[in-house]
Amino acid sequence: MHIEIRKSSMLPAQRAWWDLPNFIKAMVGGYGSGKTYIGALRAIYLSYVNAPYPGMYVSPTYPMAKKTIIIALKDMLDKAQIDYVYNKMEHQFVITEWNGNIWIGSGEVPASLKGPTLAWAGIDEPFIQDKEVFKQMNARVRESRASQREIFLTGTPEELNWGYDLINNDKAEYDIGFVVAKTIANIHNPVEYAKNLQAAYDENEQKAYMDGEFLNLTHGRVYKDFTRELLKVRDEPGGHPDSLKELPIECGMDFNVDALSCEIYRKGPGWIHFFDEIRLKNANTYDMAEALQKKYPGIAIYPDATGSARKTSATMSDHAILRAAGFTVRAPLSNPPVKDRTNAFNALMRNGNISFENCGELISDLERCTWRSGDIDKRDPERTHASDAAGYAVVYNFPVISRNVSYSPAW
């Protein structure tokens, strides 16, 4: 089978990136700028020109891969009517029409990426992954029989980390070329997409998440949009604060033995009001389930997603314990990136769509938590538990904006 890539249907930034002559090709762009699409197309193309030698396409996590690169690959192959088999257990695409092999990798444990020689590699959202992921791929792309050895990166800049150093390549360590893609330049996005992003992010965040600029967004206060003006009962639009009591009670939960935290709230369309919290020291999930059952039996809980596997007892996961106690558990397969959670929190605060009362631990977190080396500083054992608990509920119910927009393949 012969395939031909129609570069005429690509966006200008995608076309420029596609034609880069470098061994390492990077597309740095805003949300919805076409990065995932062009990365998936490149993976299919490289599997074709390098068949039968395999390549690996790495996502931050396998659950994230299921929502992004795996969907993009399947969509393109289906629309192009190209026969393939996807092995879920092995995380592998076999494109039968040319014996192409695309292995899907997860960057959660970089050491797990060690293995056989590769013809090519791609890393989706590399700048929220550890540099060791890039090092592993750089070491493995060495198949001497491959027609086109290559590493490609497609991602949104999150901070001034190793990705910034790699892209700028000031020490001339790598053969790398890069293209910047802006959200607003993607004509395939819905008309309101860019406007929604502008409403969700402040000026600096827009430069990173829409214009693809590297900025240090991980310094200073984590919850920079918190003010004490939010310490009041929120007036429900068209109603009185008393009507809050008519709304169902829910909570977010963080699993930590040293400070197991639960933040309780009511929410309406586009807003949320936190009004109580439970914090237990040297406790387990059974203890929290009992304490929560006494005050708010049978409510919906939005916990840390890792609780689906973490076991407080020898036989039950934390989520299973909560369900057995009569609670409804709502959680994704894996936790979203920390920045997604903090961005969702800050967006609500910036727009005045969140309020607090009787939540002293949560307020302390919002005022005191800071960034350290690109992550939330957790050196103070008293901090981050309450904001993490509340954040799981916030990002689940009020995610900022989807990172991905898809459209038809360029062939």
GROMACS .gro file of C-alpha atoms in nm:
model
  411
    1MET     CA    1   0.000   0.000   0.000
    2HIS     CA    2   0.119   0.353  -0.079
    3ILE     CA    3   0.015   0.652   0.129
    4GLU     CA    4   0.067   1.014   0.040
    5ILE     CA    5   0.054   1.294   0.296
    6ARG     CA    6  -0.144   1.598   0.176
    7LYS     CA    7   0.048   1.880   0.337
    8SER     CA    8  -0.180   2.129   0.164
    9SER     CA    9  -0.452   2.045   0.418
   10MET     CA   10  -0.226   2.114   0.715
   11LEU     CA   11  -0.221   2.434   0.915
   12PRO     CA   12   0.082   2.655   0.837
   13ALA     CA   13   0.255   2.569   1.166
   14GLN     CA   14   0.194   2.198   1.112
   15ARG     CA   15   0.335   2.216   0.759
   16ALA     CA   16   0.646   2.402   0.878
   17TRP     CA   17   0.697   2.146   1.156
   18TRP     CA   18   0.648   1.853   0.918
   19ASP     CA   19   0.925   1.982   0.691
   20LEU     CA   20   1.184   2.036   0.965
   21PRO     CA   21   1.503   1.849   0.866
   22ASN     CA   22   1.621   1.789   1.222
   23PHE     CA   23   1.654   1.458   1.408
   24ILE     CA   24   1.444   1.607   1.691
   25LYS     CA   25   1.131   1.795   1.583
   26ALA     CA   26   0.933   1.990   1.842
   27MET     CA   27   0.596   2.160   1.812
   28VAL     CA   28   0.533   2.393   2.104
   29GLY     CA   29   0.178   2.522   2.102
   30GLY     CA   30  -0.130   2.631   2.288
   31TYR     CA   31  -0.429   2.414   2.366
   32GLY     CA   32  -0.622   2.320   2.055
   33SER     CA   33  -0.341   2.428   1.822
   34GLY     CA   34  -0.332   2.095   1.636
   35LYS     CA   35  -0.040   1.933   1.819
   36THR     CA   36  -0.198   1.597   1.901
   37TYR     CA   37  -0.338   1.563   1.550
   38ILE     CA   38  -0.010   1.626   1.374
   39GLY     CA   39   0.179   1.409   1.622
   40ALA     CA   40  -0.053   1.114   1.559
   41LEU     CA   41  -0.021   1.163   1.184
   42ARG     CA   42   0.357   1.169   1.215
   43ALA     CA   43   0.351   0.846   1.416
   44ILE     CA   44   0.149   0.671   1.144
   45TYR     CA   45   0.378   0.807   0.873
   46LEU     CA   46   0.694   0.695   1.056
   47SER     CA   47   0.546   0.349   1.112
   48TYR     CA   48   0.498   0.333   0.734
   49VAL     CA   49   0.842   0.448   0.617
   50ASN     CA   50   1.021   0.244   0.886
   51ALA     CA   51   0.817  -0.078   0.868
   52PRO     CA   52   0.857  -0.334   1.013
   53TYR     CA   53   1.077  -0.166   1.275
   54PRO     CA   54   0.880  -0.032   1.573
   55GLY     CA   55   0.848   0.314   1.718
   56MET     CA   56   0.713   0.430   2.053
   57TYR     CA   57   0.462   0.708   2.118
   58VAL     CA   58   0.479   0.820   2.483
   59SER     CA   59   0.200   0.993   2.676
   60PRO     CA   60   0.225   1.118   3.038
   61THR     CA   61   0.004   0.828   3.152
   62TYR     CA   62  -0.185   0.540   2.992
   63PRO     CA   63  -0.525   0.685   3.093
   64MET     CA   64  -0.424   1.014   2.929
   65ALA     CA   65  -0.310   0.824   2.619
   66LYS     CA   66  -0.657   0.665   2.594
   67LYS     CA   67  -0.813   1.011   2.582
   68THR     CA   68  -0.563   1.167   2.340
   69ILE     CA   69  -0.312   0.990   2.119
   70ILE     CA   70  -0.490   0.652   2.105
   71ILE     CA   71  -0.817   0.821   2.004
   72ALA     CA   72  -0.632   1.031   1.744
   73LEU     CA   73  -0.454   0.729   1.595
   74LYS     CA   74  -0.772   0.521   1.574
   75ASP     CA   75  -0.969   0.810   1.426
   76MET     CA   76  -0.714   0.873   1.152
   77LEU     CA   77  -0.671   0.508   1.060
   78ASP     CA   78  -1.048   0.450   1.056
   79LYS     CA   79  -1.120   0.756   0.841
   80ALA     CA   80  -0.844   0.657   0.599
   81GLN     CA   81  -0.981   0.299   0.591
   82ILE     CA   82  -0.645   0.153   0.687
   83ASP     CA   83  -0.659  -0.190   0.852
   84TYR     CA   84  -0.499  -0.216   1.195
   85VAL     CA   85  -0.519  -0.407   1.521
   86TYR     CA   86  -0.485  -0.241   1.860
   87ASN     CA   87  -0.375  -0.471   2.143
   88LYS     CA   88  -0.495  -0.312   2.468
   89MET     CA   89  -0.290  -0.543   2.687
   90GLU     CA   90   0.034  -0.476   2.502
   91HIS     CA   91  -0.050  -0.111   2.422
   92GLN     CA   92   0.045  -0.171   2.061
   93PHE     CA   93  -0.091  -0.075   1.719
   94VAL     CA   94  -0.011  -0.315   1.435
   95ILE     CA   95  -0.097  -0.160   1.100
   96THR     CA   96  -0.150  -0.473   0.896
   97GLU     CA   97  -0.140  -0.310   0.553
   98TRP     CA   98   0.232  -0.236   0.584
   99ASN     CA   99   0.331  -0.425   0.901
  100GLY     CA  100   0.377  -0.102   1.091
  101ASN     CA  101   0.426  -0.106   1.469
  102ILE     CA  102   0.339   0.175   1.709
  103TRP     CA  103   0.401   0.101   2.075
  104ILE     CA  104   0.221   0.326   2.327
  105GLY     CA  105   0.431   0.417   2.630
  106SER     CA  106   0.364   0.590   2.962
  107GLY     CA  107   0.601   0.842   3.113
  108GLU     CA  108   0.485   0.780   3.472
  109VAL     CA  109   0.782   0.552   3.542
  110PRO     CA  110   1.058   0.648   3.298
  111ALA     CA  111   1.265   0.340   3.381
  112SER     CA  112   0.983   0.124   3.241
  113LEU     CA  113   1.054   0.270   2.896
  114LYS     CA  114   1.386   0.087   2.873
  115GLY     CA  115   1.386  -0.190   2.616
  116PRO     CA  116   1.450  -0.285   2.254
  117THR     CA  117   1.588  -0.061   1.985
  118LEU     CA  118   1.343   0.179   1.817
  119ALA     CA  119   1.327   0.332   1.471
  120TRP     CA  120   1.154   0.646   1.598
  121ALA     CA  121   0.985   0.794   1.902
  122GLY     CA  122   0.723   1.056   1.976
  123ILE     CA  123   0.645   1.223   2.310
  124ASP     CA  124   0.307   1.388   2.362
  125GLU     CA  125   0.298   1.668   2.622
  126PRO     CA  126   0.667   1.620   2.705
  127PHE     CA  127   0.693   1.934   2.916
  128ILE     CA  128   0.478   1.791   3.195
  129GLN     CA  129   0.691   1.476   3.199
  130ASP     CA  130   1.026   1.402   3.356
  131LYS     CA  131   1.336   1.472   3.146
  132GLU     CA  132   1.428   1.106   3.191
  133VAL     CA  133   1.148   1.017   2.947
  134PHE     CA  134   1.322   1.216   2.675
  135LYS     CA  135   1.659   1.063   2.772
  136GLN     CA  136   1.518   0.711   2.740
  137MET     CA  137   1.375   0.780   2.396
  138ASN     CA  138   1.694   0.951   2.282
  139ALA     CA  139   1.890   0.642   2.388
  140ARG     CA  140   1.654   0.393   2.223
  141VAL     CA  141   1.613   0.544   1.876
  142ARG     CA  142   1.909   0.368   1.720
  143GLU     CA  143   1.767   0.114   1.472
  144SER     CA  144   2.034   0.115   1.200
  145ARG     CA  145   1.801  -0.041   0.943
  146ALA     CA  146   1.534   0.228   0.979
  147SER     CA  147   1.471   0.450   0.680
  148GLN     CA  148   1.404   0.761   0.889
  149ARG     CA  149   1.521   0.773   1.251
  150GLU     CA  150   1.351   1.058   1.436
  151ILE     CA  151   1.220   1.188   1.767
  152PHE     CA  152   0.924   1.427   1.771
  153LEU     CA  153   0.775   1.626   2.059
  154THR     CA  154   0.434   1.793   2.069
  155GLY     CA  155   0.326   1.984   2.378
  156THR     CA  156   0.212   2.294   2.560
  157PRO     CA  157   0.482   2.476   2.761
  158GLU     CA  158   0.407   2.451   3.131
  159GLU     CA  159   0.716   2.607   3.291
  160LEU     CA  160   1.081   2.701   3.240
  161ASN     CA  161   1.203   2.344   3.283
  162TRP     CA  162   1.421   2.103   3.085
  163GLY     CA  163   1.191   2.148   2.783
  164TYR     CA  164   1.279   2.517   2.769
  165ASP     CA  165   1.650   2.432   2.774
  166LEU     CA  166   1.604   2.164   2.507
  167ILE     CA  167   1.409   2.389   2.271
  168ASN     CA  168   1.654   2.677   2.300
  169ASN     CA  169   1.950   2.437   2.275
  170ASP     CA  170   2.192   2.710   2.387
  171LYS     CA  171   2.474   2.459   2.432
  172ALA     CA  172   2.414   2.309   2.084
  173GLU     CA  173   2.380   1.959   2.234
  174TYR     CA  174   2.109   1.838   1.997
  175ASP     CA  175   2.004   1.846   1.633
  176ILE     CA  176   1.668   2.004   1.708
  177GLY     CA  177   1.422   2.228   1.527
  178PHE     CA  178   1.096   2.366   1.661
  179VAL     CA  179   0.783   2.547   1.551
  180VAL     CA  180   0.542   2.747   1.769
  181ALA     CA  181   0.169   2.694   1.704
  182LYS     CA  182  -0.096   2.934   1.834
  183THR     CA  183  -0.447   2.833   1.934
  184ILE     CA  184  -0.604   3.119   1.741
  185ALA     CA  185  -0.441   3.002   1.417
  186ASN     CA  186  -0.630   2.671   1.418
  187ILE     CA  187  -0.926   2.735   1.188
  188HIS     CA  188  -1.072   2.395   1.280
  189ASN     CA  189  -1.151   2.501   1.637
  190PRO     CA  190  -1.510   2.597   1.725
  191VAL     CA  191  -1.566   2.972   1.699
  192GLU     CA  192  -1.605   3.012   2.075
  193TYR     CA  193  -1.301   2.802   2.172
  194ALA     CA  194  -1.041   3.082   2.186
  195LYS     CA  195  -1.287   3.314   2.363
  196ASN     CA  196  -1.351   3.049   2.627
  197LEU     CA  197  -0.978   3.011   2.686
  198GLN     CA  198  -0.934   3.385   2.717
  199ALA     CA  199  -1.209   3.393   2.979
  200ALA     CA  200  -1.056   3.102   3.170
  201TYR     CA  201  -0.693   3.220   3.190
  202ASP     CA  202  -0.515   3.536   3.297
  203GLU     CA  203  -0.279   3.724   3.063
  204ASN     CA  204   0.034   3.524   3.145
  205GLU     CA  205  -0.149   3.191   3.125
  206GLN     CA  206  -0.285   3.289   2.784
  207LYS     CA  207   0.070   3.340   2.659
  208ALA     CA  208   0.152   2.981   2.756
  209TYR     CA  209  -0.174   2.799   2.693
  210MET     CA  210  -0.277   2.988   2.377
  211ASP     CA  211   0.044   3.130   2.227
  212GLY     CA  212   0.284   2.850   2.316
  213GLU     CA  213   0.531   3.072   2.502
  214PHE     CA  214   0.754   2.931   2.776
  215LEU     CA  215   0.682   3.125   3.095
  216ASN     CA  216   0.751   3.055   3.459
  217LEU     CA  217   0.395   2.986   3.571
  218THR     CA  218   0.513   2.769   3.859
  219HIS     CA  219   0.650   3.025   4.100
  220GLY     CA  220   0.499   3.219   4.388
  221ARG     CA  221   0.156   3.131   4.527
  222VAL     CA  222  -0.021   2.831   4.378
  223TYR     CA  223  -0.368   2.977   4.431
  224LYS     CA  224  -0.279   3.332   4.330
  225ASP     CA  225  -0.640   3.434   4.264
  226PHE     CA  226  -0.756   3.367   4.620
  227THR     CA  227  -0.866   3.672   4.819
  228ARG     CA  228  -1.050   3.699   5.148
  229GLU     CA  229  -1.335   3.861   4.958
  230LEU     CA  230  -1.434   3.502   4.879
  231LEU     CA  231  -1.494   3.427   5.248
  232LYS     CA  232  -1.867   3.477   5.235
  233VAL     CA  233  -2.180   3.282   5.155
  234ARG     CA  234  -2.228   3.306   4.785
  235ASP     CA  235  -2.554   3.468   4.673
  236GLU     CA  236  -2.709   3.220   4.436
  237PRO     CA  237  -2.814   3.397   4.112
  238GLY     CA  238  -3.179   3.485   4.138
  239GLY     CA  239  -3.208   3.349   4.488
  240HIS     CA  240  -3.114   3.382   4.854
  241PRO     CA  241  -2.823   3.209   5.029
  242ASP     CA  242  -3.079   3.005   5.224
  243SER     CA  243  -3.163   2.825   4.900
  244LEU     CA  244  -2.814   2.671   4.910
  245LYS     CA  245  -2.952   2.431   5.168
  246GLU     CA  246  -3.181   2.284   4.905
  247LEU     CA  247  -2.887   2.169   4.693
  248PRO     CA  248  -2.723   1.827   4.739
  249ILE     CA  249  -2.409   1.803   4.951
  250GLU     CA  250  -2.090   1.662   4.797
  251CYS     CA  251  -1.724   1.651   4.893
  252GLY     CA  252  -1.368   1.616   4.765
  253MET     CA  253  -1.130   1.379   4.945
  254ASP     CA  254  -0.754   1.333   4.973
  255PHE     CA  255  -0.608   1.007   5.107
  256ASN     CA  256  -0.316   1.071   5.344
  257VAL     CA  257  -0.259   0.889   5.671
  258ASP     CA  258  -0.094   1.192   5.832
  259ALA     CA  259  -0.388   1.419   5.744
  260LEU     CA  260  -0.682   1.257   5.571
  261SER     CA  261  -0.895   1.545   5.441
  262CYS     CA  262  -1.249   1.594   5.321
  263GLU     CA  263  -1.383   1.930   5.191
  264ILE     CA  264  -1.762   1.958   5.181
  265TYR     CA  265  -1.960   2.182   4.946
  266ARG     CA  266  -2.276   2.252   4.751
  267LYS     CA  267  -2.262   2.358   4.389
  268GLY     CA  268  -2.481   2.513   4.122
  269PRO     CA  269  -2.439   2.590   3.750
  270GLY     CA  270  -2.087   2.729   3.717
  271TRP     CA  271  -2.023   2.791   4.090
  272ILE     CA  272  -1.937   2.609   4.412
  273HIS     CA  273  -1.961   2.692   4.785
  274PHE     CA  274  -1.739   2.512   5.040
  275PHE     CA  275  -1.891   2.520   5.388
  276ASP     CA  276  -1.737   2.244   5.600
  277GLU     CA  277  -1.435   2.016   5.628
  278ILE     CA  278  -1.326   1.701   5.810
  279ARG     CA  279  -0.959   1.640   5.887
  280LEU     CA  280  -0.833   1.324   6.058
  281LYS     CA  281  -0.476   1.256   6.169
  282ASN     CA  282  -0.322   0.907   6.187
  283ALA     CA  283  -0.644   0.770   6.041
  284ASN     CA  284  -0.751   0.545   5.756
  285THR     CA  285  -1.033   0.546   5.505
  286TYR     CA  286  -1.258   0.344   5.735
  287ASP     CA  287  -1.225   0.619   5.995
  288MET     CA  288  -1.309   0.889   5.742
  289ALA     CA  289  -1.606   0.693   5.608
  290GLU     CA  290  -1.741   0.661   5.963
  291ALA     CA  291  -1.690   1.031   6.041
  292LEU     CA  292  -1.847   1.139   5.712
  293GLN     CA  293  -2.137   0.899   5.752
  294LYS     CA  294  -2.230   1.061   6.085
  295LYS     CA  295  -2.262   1.409   5.931
  296TYR     CA  296  -2.336   1.356   5.562
  297PRO     CA  297  -2.446   0.998   5.491
  298GLY     CA  298  -2.462   0.871   5.134
  299ILE     CA  299  -2.325   1.181   4.961
  300ALA     CA  300  -2.123   1.187   4.638
  301ILE     CA  301  -1.745   1.192   4.689
  302TYR     CA  302  -1.482   1.311   4.439
  303PRO     CA  303  -1.160   1.154   4.571
  304ASP     CA  304  -0.799   1.117   4.467
  305ALA     CA  305  -0.812   0.881   4.167
  306THR     CA  306  -0.526   0.671   4.303
  307GLY     CA  307  -0.768   0.547   4.569
  308SER     CA  308  -0.906   0.299   4.317
  309ALA     CA  309  -0.587   0.097   4.365
  310ARG     CA  310  -0.452   0.212   4.703
  311LYS     CA  311  -0.558  -0.023   4.982
  312THR     CA  312  -0.609   0.085   5.341
  313SER     CA  313  -0.697  -0.276   5.422
  314ALA     CA  314  -0.564  -0.598   5.278
  315THR     CA  315  -0.872  -0.664   5.070
  316MET     CA  316  -1.040  -0.336   4.967
  317SER     CA  317  -0.928  -0.023   4.789
  318ASP     CA  318  -1.008   0.317   4.937
  319HIS     CA  319  -1.279   0.374   4.675
  320ALA     CA  320  -1.431   0.033   4.752
  321ILE     CA  321  -1.440   0.118   5.124
  322LEU     CA  322  -1.630   0.439   5.052
  323ARG     CA  323  -1.878   0.261   4.823
  324ALA     CA  324  -1.933  -0.011   5.082
  325ALA     CA  325  -2.020   0.263   5.333
  326GLY     CA  326  -2.297   0.384   5.104
  327PHE     CA  327  -2.124   0.673   4.930
  328THR     CA  328  -2.121   0.743   4.556
  329VAL     CA  329  -1.763   0.767   4.427
  330ARG     CA  330  -1.690   0.977   4.120
  331ALA     CA  331  -1.330   0.978   3.997
  332PRO     CA  332  -1.143   0.960   3.666
  333LEU     CA  333  -0.914   0.668   3.585
  334SER     CA  334  -0.616   0.883   3.682
  335ASN     CA  335  -0.563   1.226   3.829
  336PRO     CA  336  -0.525   1.511   3.580
  337PRO     CA  337  -0.199   1.710   3.577
  338VAL     CA  338  -0.155   1.926   3.887
  339LYS     CA  339  -0.164   2.242   3.674
  340ASP     CA  340  -0.506   2.144   3.536
  341ARG     CA  341  -0.635   2.122   3.893
  342THR     CA  342  -0.485   2.450   4.009
  343ASN     CA  343  -0.589   2.630   3.689
  344ALA     CA  344  -0.950   2.518   3.741
  345PHE     CA  345  -0.939   2.641   4.102
  346ASN     CA  346  -0.787   2.978   4.008
  347ALA     CA  347  -1.036   3.029   3.725
  348LEU     CA  348  -1.329   2.990   3.965
  349MET     CA  349  -1.172   3.233   4.212
  350ARG     CA  350  -1.075   3.486   3.946
  351ASN     CA  351  -1.433   3.497   3.819
  352GLY     CA  352  -1.591   3.505   4.166
  353ASN     CA  353  -1.760   3.169   4.120
  354ILE     CA  354  -1.640   3.008   4.442
  355SER     CA  355  -1.690   3.094   4.810
  356PHE     CA  356  -1.588   2.956   5.149
  357GLU     CA  357  -1.697   2.942   5.512
  358ASN     CA  358  -1.595   2.721   5.806
  359CYS     CA  359  -1.300   2.579   5.609
  360GLY     CA  360  -0.994   2.695   5.800
  361GLU     CA  361  -0.753   2.432   5.667
  362LEU     CA  362  -0.858   2.496   5.309
  363ILE     CA  363  -0.820   2.872   5.351
  364SER     CA  364  -0.471   2.822   5.497
  365ASP     CA  365  -0.373   2.617   5.194
  366LEU     CA  366  -0.509   2.870   4.947
  367GLU     CA  367  -0.317   3.148   5.118
  368ARG     CA  368   0.010   2.966   5.186
  369CYS     CA  369   0.077   2.696   4.925
  370THR     CA  370   0.361   2.787   4.690
  371TRP     CA  371   0.540   2.637   4.391
  372ARG     CA  372   0.877   2.466   4.429
  373SER     CA  373   1.074   2.322   4.138
  374GLY     CA  374   0.767   2.304   3.917
  375ASP     CA  375   0.544   2.127   4.169
  376ILE     CA  376   0.345   2.227   4.475
  377ASP     CA  377   0.576   2.261   4.774
  378LYS     CA  378   0.483   1.986   5.020
  379ARG     CA  379   0.760   2.035   5.276
  380ASP     CA  380   0.512   2.162   5.536
  381PRO     CA  381   0.330   1.845   5.651
  382GLU     CA  382   0.023   2.048   5.748
  383ARG     CA  383  -0.033   2.197   5.403
  384THR     CA  384  -0.176   2.086   5.065
  385HIS     CA  385  -0.409   1.813   5.198
  386ALA     CA  386  -0.724   2.028   5.211
  387SER     CA  387  -0.659   2.204   4.878
  388ASP     CA  388  -0.582   1.871   4.711
  389ALA     CA  389  -0.912   1.731   4.841
  390ALA     CA  390  -1.110   2.033   4.721
  391GLY     CA  391  -0.917   2.038   4.395
  392TYR     CA  392  -1.025   1.686   4.295
  393ALA     CA  393  -1.389   1.798   4.314
  394VAL     CA  394  -1.322   2.130   4.142
  395VAL     CA  395  -1.135   1.992   3.840
  396TYR     CA  396  -1.387   1.708   3.795
  397ASN     CA  397  -1.688   1.942   3.796
  398PHE     CA  398  -1.534   2.259   3.653
  399PRO     CA  399  -1.249   2.166   3.417
  400VAL     CA  400  -1.110   2.470   3.241
  401ILE     CA  401  -1.111   2.368   2.875
  402SER     CA  402  -1.040   2.049   2.686
  403ARG     CA  403  -0.686   2.046   2.549
  404ASN     CA  404  -0.774   1.865   2.229
  405VAL     CA  405  -0.973   1.937   1.912
  406SER     CA  406  -0.977   1.687   1.626
  407TYR     CA  407  -1.046   1.708   1.255
  408SER     CA  408  -1.003   1.513   0.933
  409PRO     CA  409  -0.672   1.344   0.841
  410ALA     CA  410  -0.437   1.497   0.587
  411TRP     CA  411  -0.449   1.221   0.329
   0.00000   0.00000   0.00000
